[in-house]
Amino acid sequence: MDDHELLIRHAVAWADKRRQPLDRDLLETVLQLRDFHDASAPQEWPEGSAEHLMLVRWPSHGPSGVPDVDALVATLDSFWRFLRGTGRMARASAEPRALTKEARRAAVQMPEACQDPARRSASKTLMEFGESIGLTLDGAESVEEVNARLQQIMHAWNDLPDDQRMTLMPGSAHHGSVPGVAATDLVSSLLDDEADEDDDPWGLADENGMIPFADLAEVAADVRDAPFVHQCRRLVEWVGKGREITYKDVLRLAPAREAYDVLRLAAWERADSSLVLGGDLLDSPPEVEELWAAASRDSFRSAADCRALDRLWVPCLGAGLLELSRSRAYGTWDEPGSDEEWRHRGVMLAGSVLINLPPTHVAPVMGALMHLLDPGRESVPLRELEEWWWQSPRNAFAHLGQGEGEAMVRGWSDQAMHRALHEMDDLRVWRREGDLLRPTAFGHDVALLAASLAEQGMIEE
């Protein structure tokens, strides 16, 4: 049962008993939109949330066209009364009467907002473009037919002149969607020829005030060679014909476990765990590795709980390599045709990885990237990074390292650094040579991206 299903059932029963209007489909759409794109619980409705739903979230990511606005307002009014009357309303929420008043004001503007192309997300724009040329997913009788239609839409879109595509899709249009923040927007300031000292908090600009990027051909070669990119391609091609997803836009459990096996993600998890267990797992005989992989695959209860899978799925989704319908995902890997396109693909994927790093890994990764960005460094010893992290004020272990237990705590600190590095190893942002990390051209550009993300508050360095 989906997370919202039981709550919706109770709300419908409550409204039926009191003969109050409540459209189940409208309510389900509302809760899914707010949950996925705004990370808002169904019981949380602070002041302004009704207006945001109707004038921002629904136009950007909701179903095409204009909904029955009166029915939507009536459904919301009944739902808010249900939450308040049954004690489910979150403490910080506004009163139902105030929310309904807010919704009625927004209702006047909602039809215009839903018809405004500038308010639509990229994926919604693409689906509406398909509808405009007579290609929709409605009525498809098989996964193969859905995939074929998606391919037709993508080919027709790519055949449009550049200026027409720019007119139809002027920007990333994520409209504040939590998982939809595009790395492209964040990199744009780095690509700006007008960059000056105020835009360079890390002191990366040259004598002309410019922030130099690495050689384009070298960056593209690094991206093409990155194991992470190869894994993304394999995932997208595996998804291709269509895989079932949950309302939270992640794979359902059965296909998630299949993907785990197909992509051999146990190897990545085993390497991560070995950093804690002193390499014991990597030295295990094959039969032990197989048992470990099977146990690991069967241990997660949601695709989002499997780090090895989620770190591929989220970047592919953000880079537009996966398209989602209400219940299925479809993958299309368009091979980049130029070095510039390869760099763009790499930056999109790496940006998403950085934004979605586990919080404990962010500072160590940032430190490693900035050490390697120094133009005078040909390599950085791992021991130097361990020492830097031990001295860092952001290292929680360092504050515990006093007296007799210091050696043990220092070991934990070193493990934390190495696990953070493991998160980025397969992106080719550096190359390992024994106990050294050597910089790469792509790593140089990703370091600049990381600095921009940190400056804009997208990651906490």
Short mmCIF file of C-alpha atoms in Angstrom, two decimals:
data_model
loop_
_atom_site.label_atom_id
_atom_site.label_comp_id
_atom_site.label_asym_id
_atom_site.label_seq_id
_atom_site.Cartn_x
_atom_site.Cartn_y
_atom_site.Cartn_z
CA MET A 1 0.00 0.00 0.00
CA ASP A 2 1.35 3.46 -0.94
CA ASP A 3 2.18 5.79 1.92
CA HIS A 4 -0.85 8.01 1.23
CA GLU A 5 -3.40 5.31 0.45
CA LEU A 6 -4.64 4.72 3.99
CA LEU A 7 -4.92 8.44 4.72
CA ILE A 8 -6.87 8.99 1.49
CA ARG A 9 -9.25 6.14 2.33
CA HIS A 10 -9.96 7.63 5.74
CA ALA A 11 -10.47 11.10 4.24
CA VAL A 12 -12.90 9.78 1.61
CA ALA A 13 -14.87 7.83 4.22
CA TRP A 14 -14.97 10.88 6.51
CA ALA A 15 -16.23 13.13 3.70
CA ASP A 16 -18.83 10.59 2.50
CA LYS A 17 -20.24 10.26 5.98
CA ARG A 18 -20.68 14.03 6.22
CA ARG A 19 -21.75 14.41 2.57
CA GLN A 20 -18.90 16.77 1.85
CA PRO A 21 -17.28 16.90 -1.62
CA LEU A 22 -13.90 15.18 -1.95
CA ASP A 23 -12.47 13.98 -5.27
CA ARG A 24 -10.18 11.03 -4.58
CA ASP A 25 -8.10 11.45 -7.77
CA LEU A 26 -7.55 15.15 -7.18
CA LEU A 27 -6.49 14.53 -3.58
CA GLU A 28 -4.09 11.76 -4.61
CA THR A 29 -2.48 14.06 -7.18
CA VAL A 30 -2.13 16.86 -4.63
CA LEU A 31 -0.44 14.65 -2.04
CA GLN A 32 1.94 13.10 -4.57
CA LEU A 33 2.97 16.49 -5.99
CA ARG A 34 3.68 18.00 -2.57
CA ASP A 35 5.41 14.90 -1.23
CA PHE A 36 7.81 14.36 -4.10
CA HIS A 37 8.50 17.92 -5.27
CA ASP A 38 8.24 19.85 -2.01
CA ALA A 39 9.09 17.16 0.56
CA SER A 40 5.88 18.17 2.39
CA ALA A 41 3.92 15.74 4.52
CA PRO A 42 0.17 15.49 3.75
CA GLN A 43 -0.64 16.83 7.23
CA GLU A 44 1.55 19.97 6.82
CA TRP A 45 -0.27 23.02 5.44
CA PRO A 46 1.34 26.25 6.64
CA GLU A 47 0.20 29.65 5.47
CA GLY A 48 0.94 30.10 1.75
CA SER A 49 0.97 26.37 0.96
CA ALA A 50 -2.41 26.38 -0.76
CA GLU A 51 -1.40 29.23 -3.06
CA HIS A 52 1.94 27.54 -3.80
CA LEU A 53 0.18 24.30 -4.70
CA MET A 54 -2.27 25.95 -7.09
CA LEU A 55 -0.07 28.59 -8.71
CA VAL A 56 3.39 26.96 -8.67
CA ARG A 57 3.43 23.23 -8.11
CA TRP A 58 0.39 22.16 -10.12
CA PRO A 59 1.23 24.33 -13.18
CA SER A 60 4.87 23.15 -13.14
CA HIS A 61 4.51 19.43 -12.43
CA GLY A 62 0.81 18.56 -12.33
CA PRO A 63 -1.32 16.97 -15.06
CA SER A 64 -1.63 18.81 -18.37
CA GLY A 65 -4.44 21.26 -18.86
CA VAL A 66 -6.53 23.08 -16.28
CA PRO A 67 -8.15 20.98 -13.55
CA ASP A 68 -11.68 21.49 -12.30
CA VAL A 69 -10.65 24.34 -10.03
CA ASP A 70 -13.92 24.44 -8.09
CA ALA A 71 -13.69 20.69 -7.40
CA LEU A 72 -10.06 21.09 -6.33
CA VAL A 73 -10.92 23.85 -3.86
CA ALA A 74 -13.84 21.84 -2.47
CA THR A 75 -11.63 18.74 -2.13
CA LEU A 76 -8.92 20.69 -0.33
CA ASP A 77 -11.47 22.30 1.98
CA SER A 78 -12.88 18.88 2.94
CA PHE A 79 -9.40 17.41 3.38
CA TRP A 80 -8.25 20.23 5.63
CA ARG A 81 -11.41 19.89 7.73
CA PHE A 82 -10.79 16.15 7.94
CA LEU A 83 -7.22 16.69 9.15
CA ARG A 84 -8.28 19.21 11.78
CA GLY A 85 -11.35 17.26 12.88
CA THR A 86 -9.45 14.00 13.37
CA GLY A 87 -6.41 15.56 15.06
CA ARG A 88 -4.10 14.81 12.14
CA MET A 89 -3.30 18.40 11.15
CA ALA A 90 0.34 19.31 11.82
CA ARG A 91 0.84 21.88 14.56
CA ALA A 92 2.43 24.50 12.27
CA SER A 93 -0.48 24.40 9.81
CA ALA A 94 -2.86 27.28 9.23
CA GLU A 95 -6.53 26.98 10.15
CA PRO A 96 -8.71 25.21 7.53
CA ARG A 97 -10.86 28.31 7.12
CA ALA A 98 -7.79 30.46 6.34
CA LEU A 99 -6.44 27.85 3.93
CA THR A 100 -9.75 27.63 2.08
CA LYS A 101 -9.87 31.42 1.78
CA GLU A 102 -6.33 31.35 0.39
CA ALA A 103 -7.29 28.61 -2.09
CA ARG A 104 -10.31 30.55 -3.33
CA ARG A 105 -8.11 33.58 -4.02
CA ALA A 106 -5.63 31.41 -5.90
CA ALA A 107 -8.43 29.71 -7.84
CA VAL A 108 -9.02 32.91 -9.82
CA GLN A 109 -5.43 32.83 -11.14
CA MET A 110 -4.98 29.06 -11.48
CA PRO A 111 -6.36 28.62 -15.03
CA GLU A 112 -3.99 31.27 -16.37
CA ALA A 113 -1.07 29.78 -14.42
CA CYS A 114 -1.72 26.30 -15.82
CA GLN A 115 -1.78 27.70 -19.36
CA ASP A 116 1.48 29.64 -18.97
CA PRO A 117 4.34 27.71 -20.69
CA ALA A 118 6.94 29.49 -18.55
CA ARG A 119 5.55 27.81 -15.45
CA ARG A 120 5.91 24.25 -16.74
CA SER A 121 8.71 21.87 -15.87
CA ALA A 122 10.93 20.40 -18.58
CA SER A 123 9.29 16.96 -18.47
CA LYS A 124 5.79 18.43 -18.59
CA THR A 125 6.78 20.61 -21.54
CA LEU A 126 8.06 17.56 -23.40
CA MET A 127 4.87 15.57 -22.84
CA GLU A 128 2.73 18.50 -23.95
CA PHE A 129 4.90 18.89 -27.04
CA GLY A 130 4.13 15.25 -27.84
CA GLU A 131 0.42 15.92 -27.47
CA SER A 132 0.70 18.90 -29.83
CA ILE A 133 2.01 16.66 -32.63
CA GLY A 134 -0.47 13.88 -31.94
CA LEU A 135 1.80 11.66 -29.84
CA THR A 136 0.60 10.80 -26.35
CA LEU A 137 1.05 7.88 -23.99
CA ASP A 138 -2.70 7.52 -23.55
CA GLY A 139 -4.18 4.31 -24.91
CA ALA A 140 -0.87 2.49 -25.28
CA GLU A 141 -1.52 -1.24 -24.91
CA SER A 142 1.99 -2.43 -24.07
CA VAL A 143 5.29 -1.29 -22.61
CA GLU A 144 6.83 -1.59 -26.07
CA GLU A 145 4.23 0.77 -27.52
CA VAL A 146 4.77 3.33 -24.73
CA ASN A 147 8.52 3.21 -25.26
CA ALA A 148 8.10 3.58 -29.03
CA ARG A 149 5.94 6.68 -28.54
CA LEU A 150 8.45 8.19 -26.12
CA GLN A 151 11.19 7.60 -28.68
CA GLN A 152 9.09 9.31 -31.36
CA ILE A 153 8.49 12.30 -29.11
CA MET A 154 12.19 12.61 -28.29
CA HIS A 155 13.21 12.33 -31.94
CA ALA A 156 10.63 14.94 -32.98
CA TRP A 157 11.82 17.23 -30.19
CA ASN A 158 15.47 16.84 -31.17
CA ASP A 159 14.61 17.57 -34.81
CA LEU A 160 13.25 21.02 -33.91
CA PRO A 161 15.46 24.03 -34.72
CA ASP A 162 17.46 25.18 -31.71
CA ASP A 163 15.64 28.51 -31.47
CA GLN A 164 12.25 26.78 -31.46
CA ARG A 165 13.33 24.39 -28.71
CA MET A 166 14.63 27.31 -26.66
CA THR A 167 11.30 29.08 -27.09
CA LEU A 168 9.36 26.03 -25.96
CA MET A 169 11.70 25.22 -23.08
CA PRO A 170 13.47 28.42 -21.98
CA GLY A 171 15.05 26.95 -18.83
CA SER A 172 15.19 24.07 -16.39
CA ALA A 173 11.91 25.21 -14.79
CA HIS A 174 12.24 23.09 -11.69
CA HIS A 175 10.24 25.74 -9.79
CA GLY A 176 11.70 24.83 -6.43
CA SER A 177 11.16 21.09 -6.81
CA VAL A 178 13.47 19.43 -4.29
CA PRO A 179 14.67 16.60 -6.57
CA GLY A 180 14.49 18.75 -9.69
CA VAL A 181 17.19 21.31 -8.96
CA ALA A 182 19.32 21.20 -12.08
CA ALA A 183 23.10 21.36 -11.93
CA THR A 184 23.10 23.32 -15.18
CA ASP A 185 21.61 26.36 -13.44
CA LEU A 186 24.24 26.18 -10.75
CA VAL A 187 27.13 25.87 -13.20
CA SER A 188 26.03 28.85 -15.27
CA SER A 189 27.72 31.32 -12.95
CA LEU A 190 30.99 29.46 -13.43
CA LEU A 191 30.66 29.67 -17.21
CA ASP A 192 29.98 33.39 -17.09
CA ASP A 193 32.74 35.35 -18.80
CA GLU A 194 32.05 38.22 -16.43
CA ALA A 195 33.18 36.35 -13.31
CA ASP A 196 35.05 38.53 -10.84
CA GLU A 197 36.52 38.30 -7.35
CA ASP A 198 33.13 38.55 -5.70
CA ASP A 199 32.12 35.36 -7.53
CA ASP A 200 35.35 33.60 -6.54
CA PRO A 201 35.26 32.90 -2.81
CA TRP A 202 37.76 30.07 -3.15
CA GLY A 203 40.45 32.21 -4.83
CA LEU A 204 40.38 30.20 -8.05
CA ALA A 205 40.47 33.05 -10.58
CA ASP A 206 43.58 33.75 -12.65
CA GLU A 207 45.35 37.11 -13.02
CA ASN A 208 42.62 38.31 -15.37
CA GLY A 209 39.87 37.59 -12.86
CA MET A 210 38.70 34.55 -14.85
CA ILE A 211 38.00 31.10 -13.46
CA PRO A 212 39.86 28.78 -15.84
CA PHE A 213 38.24 25.53 -16.91
CA ALA A 214 40.12 22.42 -17.94
CA ASP A 215 40.79 21.45 -21.55
CA LEU A 216 37.46 20.44 -23.10
CA ALA A 217 38.78 17.37 -24.93
CA GLU A 218 40.45 16.07 -21.78
CA VAL A 219 37.29 16.60 -19.73
CA ALA A 220 35.19 14.76 -22.33
CA ALA A 221 37.67 11.87 -22.33
CA ASP A 222 37.45 11.60 -18.53
CA VAL A 223 33.64 11.56 -18.65
CA ARG A 224 33.55 8.91 -21.38
CA ASP A 225 35.98 6.80 -19.33
CA ALA A 226 34.18 7.16 -15.98
CA PRO A 227 32.79 3.87 -14.57
CA PHE A 228 29.95 5.87 -13.00
CA VAL A 229 28.85 7.12 -16.43
CA HIS A 230 29.02 3.57 -17.79
CA GLN A 231 26.81 2.40 -14.93
CA CYS A 232 24.32 5.19 -15.63
CA ARG A 233 24.19 4.10 -19.26
CA ARG A 234 23.58 0.48 -18.23
CA LEU A 235 20.81 1.52 -15.84
CA VAL A 236 19.08 3.70 -18.44
CA GLU A 237 19.30 0.99 -21.10
CA TRP A 238 17.97 -1.61 -18.65
CA VAL A 239 15.03 0.65 -17.74
CA GLY A 240 14.47 1.47 -21.43
CA LYS A 241 11.35 -0.52 -22.22
CA GLY A 242 9.67 0.45 -18.99
CA ARG A 243 9.91 -0.52 -15.32
CA GLU A 244 7.35 -0.15 -12.55
CA ILE A 245 7.84 2.71 -10.09
CA THR A 246 6.20 3.87 -6.86
CA TYR A 247 4.41 7.17 -6.44
CA LYS A 248 7.70 8.54 -5.10
CA ASP A 249 9.23 7.93 -8.54
CA VAL A 250 11.64 5.18 -7.51
CA LEU A 251 11.69 1.60 -8.72
CA ARG A 252 9.34 -0.83 -7.06
CA LEU A 253 11.04 -3.41 -4.90
CA ALA A 254 11.13 -6.34 -7.35
CA PRO A 255 12.65 -4.40 -10.28
CA ALA A 256 14.98 -2.58 -7.87
CA ARG A 257 16.42 -5.90 -6.73
CA GLU A 258 16.68 -7.01 -10.34
CA ALA A 259 18.62 -3.83 -11.17
CA TYR A 260 20.86 -4.51 -8.18
CA ASP A 261 21.83 -7.85 -9.73
CA VAL A 262 22.02 -6.67 -13.34
CA LEU A 263 24.33 -3.76 -12.47
CA ARG A 264 26.28 -5.84 -9.94
CA LEU A 265 25.89 -3.15 -7.34
CA ALA A 266 26.99 -5.50 -4.58
CA ALA A 267 30.58 -4.86 -5.69
CA TRP A 268 30.25 -1.15 -4.92
CA GLU A 269 28.60 -1.82 -1.55
CA ARG A 270 31.17 -4.49 -0.69
CA ALA A 271 34.00 -2.05 -1.40
CA ASP A 272 32.30 0.56 0.79
CA SER A 273 31.82 -1.88 3.65
CA SER A 274 35.40 -3.07 3.34
CA LEU A 275 36.57 0.41 4.30
CA VAL A 276 34.95 -0.18 7.68
CA LEU A 277 35.91 -3.84 8.04
CA GLY A 278 39.54 -3.48 7.06
CA GLY A 279 39.34 -5.10 3.63
CA ASP A 280 37.96 -8.41 4.94
CA LEU A 281 35.13 -8.48 2.40
CA LEU A 282 37.37 -7.85 -0.59
CA ASP A 283 39.52 -10.84 0.36
CA SER A 284 36.58 -13.23 0.68
CA PRO A 285 36.30 -16.33 -1.56
CA PRO A 286 33.74 -16.14 -4.43
CA GLU A 287 31.10 -18.23 -2.66
CA VAL A 288 31.17 -15.87 0.34
CA GLU A 289 30.90 -12.87 -1.98
CA GLU A 290 27.83 -14.39 -3.62
CA LEU A 291 26.16 -15.00 -0.26
CA TRP A 292 27.00 -11.46 0.85
CA ALA A 293 25.59 -10.00 -2.38
CA ALA A 294 22.34 -11.97 -2.06
CA ALA A 295 21.89 -10.93 1.56
CA SER A 296 22.58 -7.29 0.71
CA ARG A 297 20.15 -7.34 -2.21
CA ASP A 298 17.38 -8.78 -0.06
CA SER A 299 17.99 -6.42 2.86
CA PHE A 300 16.59 -3.17 1.48
CA ARG A 301 12.85 -2.57 1.55
CA SER A 302 12.78 0.39 -0.86
CA ALA A 303 14.91 1.36 -3.85
CA ALA A 304 15.57 4.68 -2.11
CA ASP A 305 17.19 2.78 0.79
CA CYS A 306 19.78 1.16 -1.50
CA ARG A 307 22.59 3.69 -1.68
CA ALA A 308 24.36 1.92 -4.56
CA LEU A 309 21.21 2.15 -6.70
CA ASP A 310 19.94 5.53 -5.54
CA ARG A 311 23.23 7.29 -6.36
CA LEU A 312 22.69 6.20 -10.00
CA TRP A 313 18.92 6.65 -10.22
CA VAL A 314 18.70 10.23 -8.94
CA PRO A 315 21.42 11.66 -11.27
CA CYS A 316 19.92 9.86 -14.29
CA LEU A 317 16.53 11.31 -13.43
CA GLY A 318 17.94 14.81 -12.99
CA ALA A 319 19.88 14.60 -16.26
CA GLY A 320 16.73 13.73 -18.19
CA LEU A 321 17.90 10.22 -19.05
CA LEU A 322 14.81 8.74 -17.40
CA GLU A 323 11.25 9.77 -18.22
CA LEU A 324 8.43 8.98 -15.79
CA SER A 325 4.76 8.34 -16.24
CA ARG A 326 2.45 7.85 -13.30
CA SER A 327 3.48 4.24 -12.73
CA ARG A 328 6.48 3.48 -14.94
CA ALA A 329 9.93 4.76 -15.82
CA TYR A 330 11.37 4.76 -19.34
CA GLY A 331 15.02 5.20 -20.22
CA THR A 332 16.60 6.85 -23.25
CA TRP A 333 20.36 7.12 -23.55
CA ASP A 334 21.20 9.62 -26.29
CA GLU A 335 24.91 9.30 -26.93
CA PRO A 336 26.57 12.73 -26.70
CA GLY A 337 27.82 13.79 -30.12
CA SER A 338 30.53 16.27 -29.15
CA ASP A 339 33.07 16.98 -26.44
CA GLU A 340 30.87 19.82 -25.19
CA GLU A 341 27.91 17.47 -24.87
CA TRP A 342 30.04 14.93 -23.01
CA ARG A 343 31.17 17.59 -20.56
CA HIS A 344 27.58 18.70 -20.07
CA ARG A 345 26.49 15.11 -19.43
CA GLY A 346 29.28 14.65 -16.91
CA VAL A 347 28.58 17.92 -15.11
CA MET A 348 24.86 17.14 -14.83
CA LEU A 349 25.55 13.72 -13.34
CA ALA A 350 28.36 14.87 -11.03
CA GLY A 351 26.34 17.86 -9.82
CA SER A 352 23.50 15.59 -8.76
CA VAL A 353 25.93 13.26 -6.98
CA LEU A 354 27.36 16.20 -5.03
CA ILE A 355 23.95 17.56 -4.07
CA ASN A 356 22.82 14.13 -2.87
CA LEU A 357 25.94 13.07 -0.99
CA PRO A 358 25.34 11.72 2.52
CA PRO A 359 25.88 14.70 4.86
CA THR A 360 28.88 13.08 6.54
CA HIS A 361 30.68 12.79 3.19
CA VAL A 362 30.30 16.35 1.92
CA ALA A 363 33.14 18.09 3.79
CA PRO A 364 35.74 15.35 3.13
CA VAL A 365 34.85 15.28 -0.58
CA MET A 366 35.05 19.07 -0.80
CA GLY A 367 38.44 19.01 0.89
CA ALA A 368 39.80 16.42 -1.52
CA LEU A 369 38.52 18.32 -4.57
CA MET A 370 40.01 21.61 -3.37
CA HIS A 371 43.37 19.99 -2.59
CA LEU A 372 43.51 18.63 -6.13
CA LEU A 373 42.46 21.95 -7.66
CA ASP A 374 45.77 23.53 -6.64
CA PRO A 375 47.54 24.02 -10.01
CA GLY A 376 50.89 23.28 -8.41
CA ARG A 377 49.89 19.79 -7.26
CA GLU A 378 50.51 16.72 -9.39
CA SER A 379 49.15 14.43 -6.69
CA VAL A 380 47.87 14.40 -3.12
CA PRO A 381 48.88 11.64 -0.68
CA LEU A 382 45.96 10.01 1.05
CA ARG A 383 47.82 10.47 4.32
CA GLU A 384 47.73 14.24 3.76
CA LEU A 385 43.95 14.16 3.32
CA GLU A 386 43.56 12.02 6.43
CA GLU A 387 45.59 14.55 8.41
CA TRP A 388 43.66 17.50 6.98
CA TRP A 389 40.35 15.86 7.90
CA TRP A 390 41.59 15.04 11.41
CA GLN A 391 42.38 18.71 11.93
CA SER A 392 39.15 19.97 10.36
CA PRO A 393 36.67 21.69 12.72
CA ARG A 394 33.89 19.89 10.80
CA ASN A 395 35.20 16.49 11.84
CA ALA A 396 33.06 15.26 14.73
CA PHE A 397 35.55 12.48 15.50
CA ALA A 398 38.36 14.97 16.13
CA HIS A 399 36.50 16.33 19.18
CA LEU A 400 36.37 12.81 20.63
CA GLY A 401 40.04 12.08 20.11
CA GLN A 402 41.39 12.85 23.52
CA GLY A 403 43.59 10.73 25.79
CA GLU A 404 43.89 6.97 25.59
CA GLY A 405 41.14 6.51 23.01
CA GLU A 406 42.68 8.87 20.48
CA ALA A 407 44.20 6.15 18.28
CA MET A 408 40.87 4.36 17.96
CA VAL A 409 38.96 7.56 17.18
CA ARG A 410 41.61 8.58 14.66
CA GLY A 411 40.96 5.28 12.89
CA TRP A 412 37.26 6.14 12.68
CA SER A 413 38.16 9.54 11.25
CA ASP A 414 40.35 7.98 8.57
CA GLN A 415 37.58 5.51 7.68
CA ALA A 416 35.12 8.40 7.26
CA MET A 417 37.51 10.13 4.85
CA HIS A 418 38.03 6.99 2.77
CA ARG A 419 34.30 6.21 2.58
CA ALA A 420 33.67 9.75 1.37
CA LEU A 421 36.34 9.39 -1.31
CA HIS A 422 34.78 6.09 -2.37
CA GLU A 423 31.57 7.97 -3.23
CA MET A 424 33.44 9.87 -5.96
CA ASP A 425 36.09 7.38 -7.11
CA ASP A 426 34.09 6.06 -10.07
CA LEU A 427 33.34 9.55 -11.46
CA ARG A 428 36.97 9.99 -12.61
CA VAL A 429 37.29 13.23 -10.65
CA TRP A 430 40.67 11.85 -9.65
CA ARG A 431 42.77 8.76 -10.34
CA ARG A 432 44.20 6.52 -7.65
CA GLU A 433 47.81 5.43 -7.89
CA GLY A 434 48.65 3.47 -4.79
CA ASP A 435 48.33 5.87 -1.87
CA LEU A 436 48.11 8.93 -4.13
CA LEU A 437 45.21 10.78 -5.74
CA ARG A 438 46.06 12.41 -9.05
CA PRO A 439 43.92 15.23 -10.49
CA THR A 440 41.95 14.86 -13.71
CA ALA A 441 40.60 17.49 -16.08
CA PHE A 442 37.04 16.53 -15.21
CA GLY A 443 37.86 16.69 -11.51
CA HIS A 444 39.06 20.26 -12.02
CA ASP A 445 35.69 21.28 -13.46
CA VAL A 446 33.76 19.33 -10.81
CA ALA A 447 35.76 21.13 -8.11
CA LEU A 448 34.62 24.46 -9.60
CA LEU A 449 31.06 23.15 -9.65
CA ALA A 450 31.36 22.08 -6.01
CA ALA A 451 32.60 25.55 -5.05
CA SER A 452 29.60 27.09 -6.80
CA LEU A 453 27.18 24.68 -5.13
CA ALA A 454 28.65 25.49 -1.72
CA GLU A 455 28.56 29.25 -2.36
CA GLN A 456 24.89 29.05 -3.34
CA GLY A 457 24.01 26.97 -0.31
CA MET A 458 23.09 23.83 -2.27
CA ILE A 459 25.60 21.80 -0.30
CA GLU A 460 27.04 22.45 3.14
CA GLU A 461 30.81 22.32 2.71
#
